[in-house]
């Protein structure tokens, strides 16, 4: 299908082919779903909202609810204020959500709709009933990507809701980053077994991975409550995981409520998870449980047992910066060689950290941010790799080049399990590592000649 991709690299400034990112409001909508009882609202045309909802629905295989201001040609001329007021009236008449989180789109940003003013007027005129919460994030999609949108909405939770009462609480704030609901659940469970009280936000577990009960629930049981979000200003510290997705909210919280923050890589692999554990030890003054220490030991054991299958393997990786950086670190720790590493986002963090990890171990590595999958494919055509790791869009490249393929990141539209099995923490990293190694072993079984085809590997 992509067999005709040329090997000649041509510098492109104004064209993306097979982009490795998607638009801001999708990330913002996903973040908003992590507030309990929240109905995301897309301030733009129906087409944008349909796209955002369907992309989330296809990834999570769950119905994603969201409302839209339903722009028309007239709105583009006269502004979207009237549409948003009418939308809020309808939303409260029909769906009565405790929280509405408004995201803007390219069009409403270009028009320049002043959302805070519209929200204030709607509150004063009673369109927004007493006791209801409405927040918003500006998410113009001609800049940034889904990670920027997530970051903007998460920061808006702080700006609108965090409070400082003057009495501190023995709890930490945990911002898990743009991750699967299973990852957030894994992190919460780790803190719970450790005995650390935490406000985790946004928390999409039990929202986009709800059990089948036979009854439709407009507002699932999961999500961080507004009450809990308000207390984040009284916490001991904020642990922000994934610098691109979580830094903005952590800094906003420190600026607003003087809660000190710690920004860490997503805990993928032993080293990154160790850094999270170490930070939690310092912040809380407590030690991790045996359960956590044993989970670490199991991960190290599998890394040691199976290292020979990863050693010197050339790997191409594409994905979001927060996931890719610690994944590269984990692979290098296991002896693999990430030779092509790209992200669709613009990210200094990605460039600097990946370079620091690969500078000595894989000096020939090509590291590029703000890049597309077409470019990655061209690199792979020039000098092949043993493994490709990317979101679902990499499957065309893997097929064209006949390369083993691990789906990882956002979005995955053709497989199940990604939202149910974590890839963070010691346990999640073990799951991810096993997926990678087993993919290589499957390929070895496929390629081995009869005389080297082994039962025990
Ligand atoms: S118009 Fe903008 S906000 Fe709407 S779907 Fe396209 S990129 Fe996203």
Short mmCIF file of C-alpha atoms and ligand atoms in Angstrom, two decimals:
data_model
loop_
_atom_site.label_atom_id
_atom_site.label_comp_id
_atom_site.label_asym_id
_atom_site.label_seq_id
_atom_site.Cartn_x
_atom_site.Cartn_y
_atom_site.Cartn_z
CA UNK A 1 0.00 0.00 0.00
CA UNK A 2 2.84 2.39 0.89
CA UNK A 3 5.37 0.40 -1.11
CA UNK A 4 6.01 3.36 -3.41
CA UNK A 5 7.30 5.64 -0.65
CA UNK A 6 10.51 7.18 -2.07
CA UNK A 7 13.82 6.89 -0.25
CA UNK A 8 14.99 10.37 -1.21
CA UNK A 9 14.53 12.79 1.64
CA UNK A 10 13.25 16.20 0.60
CA UNK A 11 13.05 18.97 3.18
CA UNK A 12 9.35 19.84 3.58
CA UNK A 13 8.09 22.89 5.44
CA UNK A 14 4.43 23.16 4.51
CA UNK A 15 3.26 19.60 3.99
CA UNK A 16 2.57 16.76 6.38
CA UNK A 17 2.03 13.25 5.02
CA UNK A 18 0.59 10.69 7.44
CA UNK A 19 0.86 13.00 10.47
CA UNK A 20 1.94 11.62 13.83
CA UNK A 21 -0.46 13.80 15.81
CA UNK A 22 -4.05 14.95 15.88
CA UNK A 23 -5.94 18.09 16.86
CA UNK A 24 -6.01 19.90 20.20
CA UNK A 25 -9.70 19.54 21.16
CA UNK A 26 -9.46 15.75 21.10
CA UNK A 27 -6.91 15.84 23.90
CA UNK A 28 -8.90 18.49 25.74
CA UNK A 29 -12.07 16.41 25.45
CA UNK A 30 -10.28 13.33 26.77
CA UNK A 31 -8.91 15.33 29.70
CA UNK A 32 -12.38 16.77 30.45
CA UNK A 33 -13.82 13.26 30.63
CA UNK A 34 -11.54 12.78 33.63
CA UNK A 35 -13.76 15.06 35.74
CA UNK A 36 -16.64 13.24 37.38
CA UNK A 37 -19.98 14.10 35.80
CA UNK A 38 -18.47 16.21 33.05
CA UNK A 39 -20.08 16.76 29.67
CA UNK A 40 -17.44 18.09 27.26
CA UNK A 41 -18.75 20.77 24.96
CA UNK A 42 -17.13 21.58 21.62
CA UNK A 43 -17.55 25.24 20.68
CA UNK A 44 -17.47 24.97 16.91
CA UNK A 45 -19.10 23.14 14.05
CA UNK A 46 -20.78 19.75 14.33
CA UNK A 47 -18.10 18.23 12.11
CA UNK A 48 -15.30 18.96 14.58
CA UNK A 49 -17.26 17.51 17.49
CA UNK A 50 -18.20 14.40 15.49
CA UNK A 51 -14.57 13.81 14.60
CA UNK A 52 -13.35 14.27 18.18
CA UNK A 53 -16.02 12.00 19.62
CA UNK A 54 -15.63 9.31 16.99
CA UNK A 55 -11.84 9.22 17.36
CA UNK A 56 -12.16 8.77 21.13
CA UNK A 57 -14.94 6.23 20.67
CA UNK A 58 -12.90 4.20 18.20
CA UNK A 59 -9.85 4.15 20.49
CA UNK A 60 -11.71 3.28 23.69
CA UNK A 61 -14.63 1.39 22.13
CA UNK A 62 -16.94 3.27 24.46
CA UNK A 63 -19.67 5.80 23.62
CA UNK A 64 -18.13 9.25 24.18
CA UNK A 65 -20.65 11.95 25.01
CA UNK A 66 -20.03 15.55 23.98
CA UNK A 67 -22.18 18.51 22.98
CA UNK A 68 -21.54 21.05 20.23
CA UNK A 69 -22.37 24.69 19.58
CA UNK A 70 -23.34 23.60 16.07
CA UNK A 71 -21.89 26.52 14.13
CA UNK A 72 -23.42 27.57 10.81
CA UNK A 73 -22.19 29.99 8.14
CA UNK A 74 -23.92 32.82 10.03
CA UNK A 75 -22.01 32.01 13.19
CA UNK A 76 -18.74 32.51 11.36
CA UNK A 77 -19.87 36.09 10.60
CA UNK A 78 -21.65 37.08 13.82
CA UNK A 79 -19.69 35.03 16.39
CA UNK A 80 -20.63 31.98 18.41
CA UNK A 81 -21.88 33.61 21.64
CA UNK A 82 -25.58 33.07 20.89
CA UNK A 83 -24.94 29.45 19.90
CA UNK A 84 -23.09 28.73 23.13
CA UNK A 85 -25.80 30.31 25.30
CA UNK A 86 -28.46 28.29 23.49
CA UNK A 87 -26.33 25.16 23.79
CA UNK A 88 -25.95 25.64 27.55
CA UNK A 89 -29.74 26.11 27.93
CA UNK A 90 -30.37 22.89 26.00
CA UNK A 91 -27.66 20.99 27.86
CA UNK A 92 -29.18 21.80 31.27
CA UNK A 93 -32.72 21.07 30.08
CA UNK A 94 -31.84 17.69 28.60
CA UNK A 95 -28.72 16.32 30.28
CA UNK A 96 -28.22 18.35 33.47
CA UNK A 97 -24.48 17.63 33.90
CA UNK A 98 -22.72 18.69 37.12
CA UNK A 99 -19.80 19.99 35.01
CA UNK A 100 -19.49 21.32 31.47
CA UNK A 101 -15.99 21.70 29.98
CA UNK A 102 -15.91 23.88 26.88
CA UNK A 103 -13.21 23.42 24.26
CA UNK A 104 -12.78 25.77 21.35
CA UNK A 105 -12.03 24.77 17.76
CA UNK A 106 -10.09 26.34 14.92
CA UNK A 107 -13.14 28.28 13.77
CA UNK A 108 -14.25 29.71 17.12
CA UNK A 109 -10.63 30.70 17.85
CA UNK A 110 -10.36 32.42 14.48
CA UNK A 111 -13.61 34.29 15.13
CA UNK A 112 -12.17 35.22 18.54
CA UNK A 113 -15.10 34.23 20.77
CA UNK A 114 -14.44 35.36 24.34
CA UNK A 115 -15.47 32.24 26.23
CA UNK A 116 -14.83 33.45 29.83
CA UNK A 117 -17.12 36.46 29.20
CA UNK A 118 -19.82 34.25 27.69
CA UNK A 119 -19.60 31.92 30.72
CA UNK A 120 -19.80 34.89 33.15
CA UNK A 121 -22.85 36.36 31.38
CA UNK A 122 -24.52 32.95 31.23
CA UNK A 123 -23.94 32.54 34.96
CA UNK A 124 -25.30 36.01 35.78
CA UNK A 125 -28.38 35.55 33.60
CA UNK A 126 -29.19 32.15 35.10
CA UNK A 127 -28.52 30.18 31.91
CA UNK A 128 -26.01 28.23 33.99
CA UNK A 129 -27.99 27.11 37.08
CA UNK A 130 -26.64 27.63 40.61
CA UNK A 131 -24.33 24.89 41.79
CA UNK A 132 -23.22 23.92 38.29
CA UNK A 133 -19.62 24.18 37.15
CA UNK A 134 -18.52 25.40 33.72
CA UNK A 135 -14.86 25.57 32.76
CA UNK A 136 -13.16 26.13 29.43
CA UNK A 137 -9.86 25.75 27.60
CA UNK A 138 -8.67 27.50 24.46
CA UNK A 139 -7.67 24.78 22.03
CA UNK A 140 -6.95 26.25 18.58
CA UNK A 141 -5.83 23.35 16.47
CA UNK A 142 -3.70 25.27 14.01
CA UNK A 143 -1.05 25.20 16.75
CA UNK A 144 -0.04 22.31 19.00
CA UNK A 145 -1.68 18.91 18.95
CA UNK A 146 -3.81 16.61 21.11
CA UNK A 147 -1.18 16.76 23.88
CA UNK A 148 -1.39 20.57 23.95
CA UNK A 149 -5.17 20.27 24.21
CA UNK A 150 -4.91 17.84 27.10
CA UNK A 151 -2.42 20.12 28.82
CA UNK A 152 -4.61 23.21 28.34
CA UNK A 153 -7.74 21.55 29.73
CA UNK A 154 -5.86 20.03 32.69
CA UNK A 155 -4.42 23.45 33.50
CA UNK A 156 -7.94 24.92 33.26
CA UNK A 157 -9.08 22.56 36.01
CA UNK A 158 -6.49 24.20 38.24
CA UNK A 159 -7.26 27.75 37.09
CA UNK A 160 -11.02 27.38 37.58
CA UNK A 161 -11.25 25.00 40.53
CA UNK A 162 -8.15 24.66 42.74
CA UNK A 163 -8.40 26.51 46.03
CA UNK A 164 -6.09 27.15 48.97
CA UNK A 165 -7.90 27.10 52.29
CA UNK A 166 -4.84 27.86 54.41
CA UNK A 167 -4.95 24.44 56.06
CA UNK A 168 -2.66 21.92 54.42
CA UNK A 169 -3.69 18.33 53.76
CA UNK A 170 -1.52 15.25 54.01
CA UNK A 171 -2.09 14.35 50.36
CA UNK A 172 -0.29 14.65 47.04
CA UNK A 173 -1.64 15.73 43.68
CA UNK A 174 -0.92 13.26 40.93
CA UNK A 175 -1.26 14.40 37.32
CA UNK A 176 -0.90 11.16 35.36
CA UNK A 177 -0.49 12.67 31.88
CA UNK A 178 -2.09 11.70 28.58
CA UNK A 179 -2.30 7.99 29.32
CA UNK A 180 -4.76 5.14 29.18
CA UNK A 181 -7.36 4.75 31.95
CA UNK A 182 -5.58 1.52 32.91
CA UNK A 183 -2.40 3.51 33.56
CA UNK A 184 -4.18 5.95 35.84
CA UNK A 185 -5.74 3.02 37.69
CA UNK A 186 -2.30 1.38 38.06
CA UNK A 187 -0.80 4.57 39.50
CA UNK A 188 -3.72 5.07 41.90
CA UNK A 189 -3.39 1.49 43.04
CA UNK A 190 0.32 1.91 43.65
CA UNK A 191 -0.30 4.95 45.82
CA UNK A 192 -3.14 3.20 47.63
CA UNK A 193 -1.03 0.14 48.52
CA UNK A 194 1.70 2.53 49.66
CA UNK A 195 -0.83 4.31 51.88
CA UNK A 196 -0.44 7.70 50.20
CA UNK A 197 -3.57 9.85 49.93
CA UNK A 198 -3.74 11.45 46.52
CA UNK A 199 -5.94 13.54 44.29
CA UNK A 200 -5.38 12.15 40.82
CA UNK A 201 -6.53 14.43 38.04
CA UNK A 202 -7.77 14.10 35.43
CA UNK A 203 -8.79 10.51 36.11
CA UNK A 204 -10.35 8.79 33.09
CA UNK A 205 -10.45 5.34 34.71
CA UNK A 206 -14.02 4.08 35.13
CA UNK A 207 -15.11 6.69 32.58
CA UNK A 208 -13.85 5.40 29.24
CA UNK A 209 -13.45 1.77 30.32
CA UNK A 210 -16.70 1.18 32.18
CA UNK A 211 -18.02 -2.32 32.79
CA UNK A 212 -21.03 -3.57 30.83
CA UNK A 213 -23.98 -3.49 33.22
CA UNK A 214 -26.84 -3.44 30.76
CA UNK A 215 -27.73 0.11 31.82
CA UNK A 216 -26.58 3.26 30.05
CA UNK A 217 -25.01 5.79 32.42
CA UNK A 218 -24.64 9.29 31.06
CA UNK A 219 -22.14 10.12 33.80
CA UNK A 220 -20.08 7.07 34.80
CA UNK A 221 -18.81 6.56 38.35
CA UNK A 222 -15.20 7.55 37.56
CA UNK A 223 -13.52 10.91 37.24
CA UNK A 224 -12.09 13.36 39.76
CA UNK A 225 -14.82 15.19 41.62
CA UNK A 226 -14.99 18.97 41.66
CA UNK A 227 -14.74 18.80 45.47
CA UNK A 228 -11.48 16.86 45.23
CA UNK A 229 -10.12 19.25 42.59
CA UNK A 230 -10.82 22.17 44.91
CA UNK A 231 -8.61 20.60 47.60
CA UNK A 232 -5.56 20.34 45.31
CA UNK A 233 -4.43 23.78 46.51
CA UNK A 234 -3.92 22.35 50.03
CA UNK A 235 -1.78 19.36 49.02
CA UNK A 236 1.82 18.66 50.07
CA UNK A 237 3.11 18.57 46.51
CA UNK A 238 2.18 17.93 42.92
CA UNK A 239 3.74 15.05 40.98
CA UNK A 240 3.35 15.80 37.27
CA UNK A 241 4.03 12.82 35.00
CA UNK A 242 4.84 13.49 31.37
CA UNK A 243 6.36 16.97 30.97
CA UNK A 244 4.46 17.88 27.79
CA UNK A 245 1.03 16.94 29.13
CA UNK A 246 1.30 17.83 32.80
CA UNK A 247 3.79 20.66 33.38
CA UNK A 248 1.34 23.46 32.64
CA UNK A 249 -1.16 22.37 35.31
CA UNK A 250 1.59 21.77 37.89
CA UNK A 251 3.05 25.23 37.35
CA UNK A 252 -0.39 26.84 37.41
CA UNK A 253 -1.09 25.14 40.75
CA UNK A 254 2.14 26.33 42.24
CA UNK A 255 1.52 29.88 40.99
CA UNK A 256 -2.07 29.91 42.30
CA UNK A 257 -1.76 27.96 45.56
CA UNK A 258 2.00 27.64 46.22
CA UNK A 259 1.96 23.82 45.99
CA UNK A 260 5.50 22.72 45.04
CA UNK A 261 5.72 20.55 41.97
CA UNK A 262 7.92 17.73 40.67
CA UNK A 263 7.90 17.08 36.94
CA UNK A 264 8.94 13.57 35.95
CA UNK A 265 9.03 11.34 32.88
CA UNK A 266 6.15 8.92 32.58
CA UNK A 267 7.16 5.88 34.66
CA UNK A 268 7.93 3.48 31.80
CA UNK A 269 10.81 1.12 32.57
CA UNK A 270 12.80 0.58 35.74
CA UNK A 271 14.75 3.84 35.77
CA UNK A 272 11.77 6.16 35.19
CA UNK A 273 9.60 4.29 37.70
CA UNK A 274 12.45 4.39 40.22
CA UNK A 275 12.52 8.17 39.86
CA UNK A 276 8.80 8.34 40.63
CA UNK A 277 9.20 6.08 43.68
CA UNK A 278 12.17 8.12 44.90
CA UNK A 279 10.19 11.36 44.56
CA UNK A 280 7.24 9.89 46.46
CA UNK A 281 9.63 8.77 49.22
CA UNK A 282 11.03 12.29 49.51
CA UNK A 283 7.65 14.03 49.39
CA UNK A 284 5.90 11.75 51.90
CA UNK A 285 8.86 10.64 54.02
CA UNK A 286 7.69 7.03 53.74
CA UNK A 287 9.01 3.83 52.19
CA UNK A 288 7.42 1.80 49.36
CA UNK A 289 5.73 -1.45 50.33
CA UNK A 290 7.16 -4.93 49.70
CA UNK A 291 4.52 -5.32 47.00
CA UNK A 292 6.03 -2.41 45.05
CA UNK A 293 9.61 -3.59 45.61
CA UNK A 294 8.66 -7.11 44.45
CA UNK A 295 6.98 -5.74 41.32
CA UNK A 296 10.28 -4.01 40.52
CA UNK A 297 12.14 -7.25 41.05
CA UNK A 298 9.88 -9.12 38.63
CA UNK A 299 10.45 -6.49 35.94
CA UNK A 300 14.24 -6.65 36.40
CA UNK A 301 14.06 -10.47 36.29
CA UNK A 302 12.29 -10.54 32.90
CA UNK A 303 14.66 -7.88 31.55
CA UNK A 304 17.61 -10.03 32.55
CA UNK A 305 16.12 -13.33 31.29
CA UNK A 306 15.11 -12.04 27.87
CA UNK A 307 17.77 -9.42 27.21
CA UNK A 308 19.36 -11.50 24.44
CA UNK A 309 16.27 -11.11 22.25
CA UNK A 310 16.39 -7.32 22.39
CA UNK A 311 20.14 -6.87 22.28
CA UNK A 312 21.30 -4.79 19.29
CA UNK A 313 17.81 -4.83 17.73
CA UNK A 314 17.28 -1.75 15.58
CA UNK A 315 14.01 -0.09 16.54
CA UNK A 316 12.00 2.70 14.92
CA UNK A 317 9.67 4.56 17.29
CA UNK A 318 7.00 7.18 16.66
CA UNK A 319 4.60 8.56 19.24
CA UNK A 320 3.84 11.25 21.76
CA UNK A 321 6.91 12.76 23.44
CA UNK A 322 5.91 11.82 26.97
CA UNK A 323 5.63 8.13 26.05
CA UNK A 324 8.51 7.93 23.61
CA UNK A 325 11.24 9.37 25.85
CA UNK A 326 10.95 6.80 28.69
CA UNK A 327 10.25 4.01 26.19
CA UNK A 328 13.55 4.82 24.49
CA UNK A 329 15.23 4.76 27.89
CA UNK A 330 13.72 1.35 28.71
CA UNK A 331 14.76 -0.14 25.35
CA UNK A 332 18.32 1.14 25.70
CA UNK A 333 18.48 -0.36 29.20
CA UNK A 334 17.54 -3.70 27.60
CA UNK A 335 20.29 -3.44 24.97
CA UNK A 336 18.13 -2.40 22.00
CA UNK A 337 19.09 0.38 19.59
CA UNK A 338 16.36 2.93 18.90
CA UNK A 339 17.76 4.26 15.62
CA UNK A 340 14.83 6.36 14.39
CA UNK A 341 12.82 8.25 16.99
CA UNK A 342 10.20 10.78 15.93
CA UNK A 343 7.22 12.61 17.36
CA UNK A 344 4.57 14.68 15.63
CA UNK A 345 4.54 17.23 18.43
CA UNK A 346 6.91 20.14 18.71
CA UNK A 347 8.88 19.33 21.85
CA UNK A 348 12.18 20.58 23.20
CA UNK A 349 11.79 18.07 26.04
CA UNK A 350 11.64 15.27 23.48
CA UNK A 351 14.69 16.51 21.59
CA UNK A 352 16.85 17.13 24.64
CA UNK A 353 15.96 14.04 26.68
CA UNK A 354 16.10 11.62 23.75
CA UNK A 355 19.46 13.05 22.71
CA UNK A 356 20.73 12.70 26.28
CA UNK A 357 19.63 9.04 26.41
CA UNK A 358 20.90 8.07 22.95
CA UNK A 359 23.88 10.40 22.61
CA UNK A 360 26.45 7.85 23.80
CA UNK A 361 24.66 4.55 23.32
CA UNK A 362 23.22 5.07 19.82
CA UNK A 363 25.05 8.13 18.44
CA UNK A 364 23.80 7.45 14.91
CA UNK A 365 20.15 7.75 16.00
CA UNK A 366 17.90 10.11 14.03
CA UNK A 367 15.79 12.12 16.49
CA UNK A 368 13.17 14.50 15.10
CA UNK A 369 10.18 16.29 16.61
CA UNK A 370 7.39 17.95 14.58
CA UNK A 371 7.81 15.16 12.02
CA UNK A 372 5.48 12.78 10.19
CA UNK A 373 5.28 9.04 9.57
CA UNK A 374 6.14 9.49 5.89
CA UNK A 375 9.57 10.71 6.95
CA UNK A 376 9.98 7.77 9.33
CA UNK A 377 9.04 5.40 6.52
CA UNK A 378 11.67 6.95 4.25
CA UNK A 379 14.32 6.41 6.92
CA UNK A 380 13.24 2.78 7.31
CA UNK A 381 13.46 2.27 3.56
CA UNK A 382 17.00 3.60 3.52
CA UNK A 383 18.24 1.34 6.30
CA UNK A 384 15.83 -1.24 7.68
CA UNK A 385 14.89 -1.86 11.30
CA UNK A 386 13.99 -5.01 13.24
CA UNK A 387 10.93 -3.51 14.94
CA UNK A 388 8.52 -0.62 14.55
CA UNK A 389 6.66 0.80 17.56
CA UNK A 390 3.97 3.41 16.89
CA UNK A 391 0.28 4.15 17.00
CA UNK A 392 -2.08 2.38 14.60
CA UNK A 393 -1.04 4.48 11.61
CA UNK A 394 2.29 2.66 11.54
CA UNK A 395 0.60 -0.54 10.41
CA UNK A 396 0.76 0.51 6.77
CA UNK A 397 4.52 1.06 7.05
CA UNK A 398 5.03 -2.22 8.90
CA UNK A 399 3.17 -4.04 6.13
CA UNK A 400 5.03 -2.30 3.34
CA UNK A 401 8.41 -3.05 4.92
CA UNK A 402 7.47 -6.42 6.41
CA UNK A 403 8.64 -5.31 9.85
CA UNK A 404 7.36 -6.63 13.22
CA UNK A 405 5.02 -4.05 14.66
CA UNK A 406 3.98 -3.11 18.22
CA UNK A 407 1.06 -0.78 18.54
CA UNK A 408 1.69 1.71 21.31
CA UNK A 409 0.35 5.17 22.03
CA UNK A 410 -2.53 7.17 20.67
CA UNK A 411 -4.66 6.20 18.82
CA UNK A 412 -5.05 2.44 18.42
CA UNK A 413 -8.16 1.75 16.37
CA UNK A 414 -7.77 -1.86 15.31
CA UNK A 415 -6.90 -3.83 18.44
CA UNK A 416 -8.28 -4.31 21.96
CA UNK A 417 -6.63 -4.27 25.35
CA UNK A 418 -4.68 -1.02 25.20
CA UNK A 419 -7.12 0.74 27.51
CA UNK A 420 -7.34 -2.22 29.91
CA UNK A 421 -3.70 -3.19 30.47
CA UNK A 422 -1.32 -0.59 31.90
CA UNK A 423 2.12 0.22 30.55
CA UNK A 424 3.17 2.47 33.45
CA UNK A 425 4.85 1.55 36.70
CA UNK A 426 6.80 -1.66 37.29
CA UNK A 427 3.82 -3.87 36.47
CA UNK A 428 2.77 -1.92 33.40
CA UNK A 429 6.32 -1.76 32.07
CA UNK A 430 6.51 -5.54 32.42
CA UNK A 431 3.38 -5.88 30.29
CA UNK A 432 4.79 -3.52 27.63
CA UNK A 433 8.18 -5.21 27.59
CA UNK A 434 6.61 -8.66 27.23
CA UNK A 435 4.51 -7.41 24.30
CA UNK A 436 7.64 -6.11 22.58
CA UNK A 437 9.71 -9.25 23.21
CA UNK A 438 6.88 -11.61 22.21
CA UNK A 439 6.41 -9.71 18.95
CA UNK A 440 10.08 -10.29 18.15
CA UNK A 441 9.79 -13.95 19.14
CA UNK A 442 6.74 -14.40 16.89
CA UNK A 443 8.79 -13.04 14.04
CA UNK A 444 11.70 -15.31 14.87
CA UNK A 445 9.34 -18.32 14.76
CA UNK A 446 8.01 -17.15 11.40
CA UNK A 447 11.45 -16.65 9.87
CA UNK A 448 13.41 -19.55 11.38
CA UNK A 449 14.43 -22.42 9.11
CA UNK A 450 13.25 -25.89 10.15
CA UNK A 451 16.61 -26.75 11.69
CA UNK A 452 16.59 -23.64 13.94
CA UNK A 453 12.87 -23.67 14.74
CA UNK A 454 12.91 -24.17 18.53
CA UNK A 455 10.25 -25.23 21.00
CA UNK A 456 11.93 -23.49 23.92
CA UNK A 457 13.22 -19.95 23.50
S1 LIG B 1 -11.26 22.24 12.13
FE1 LIG B 1 -9.64 22.33 13.71
S2 LIG B 1 -10.65 21.72 15.62
FE2 LIG B 1 -11.99 21.10 13.94
S3 LIG B 1 -11.41 18.95 13.57
FE3 LIG B 1 -10.23 20.24 12.16
S4 LIG B 1 -8.27 20.59 13.21
FE4 LIG B 1 -9.74 19.87 14.75
#
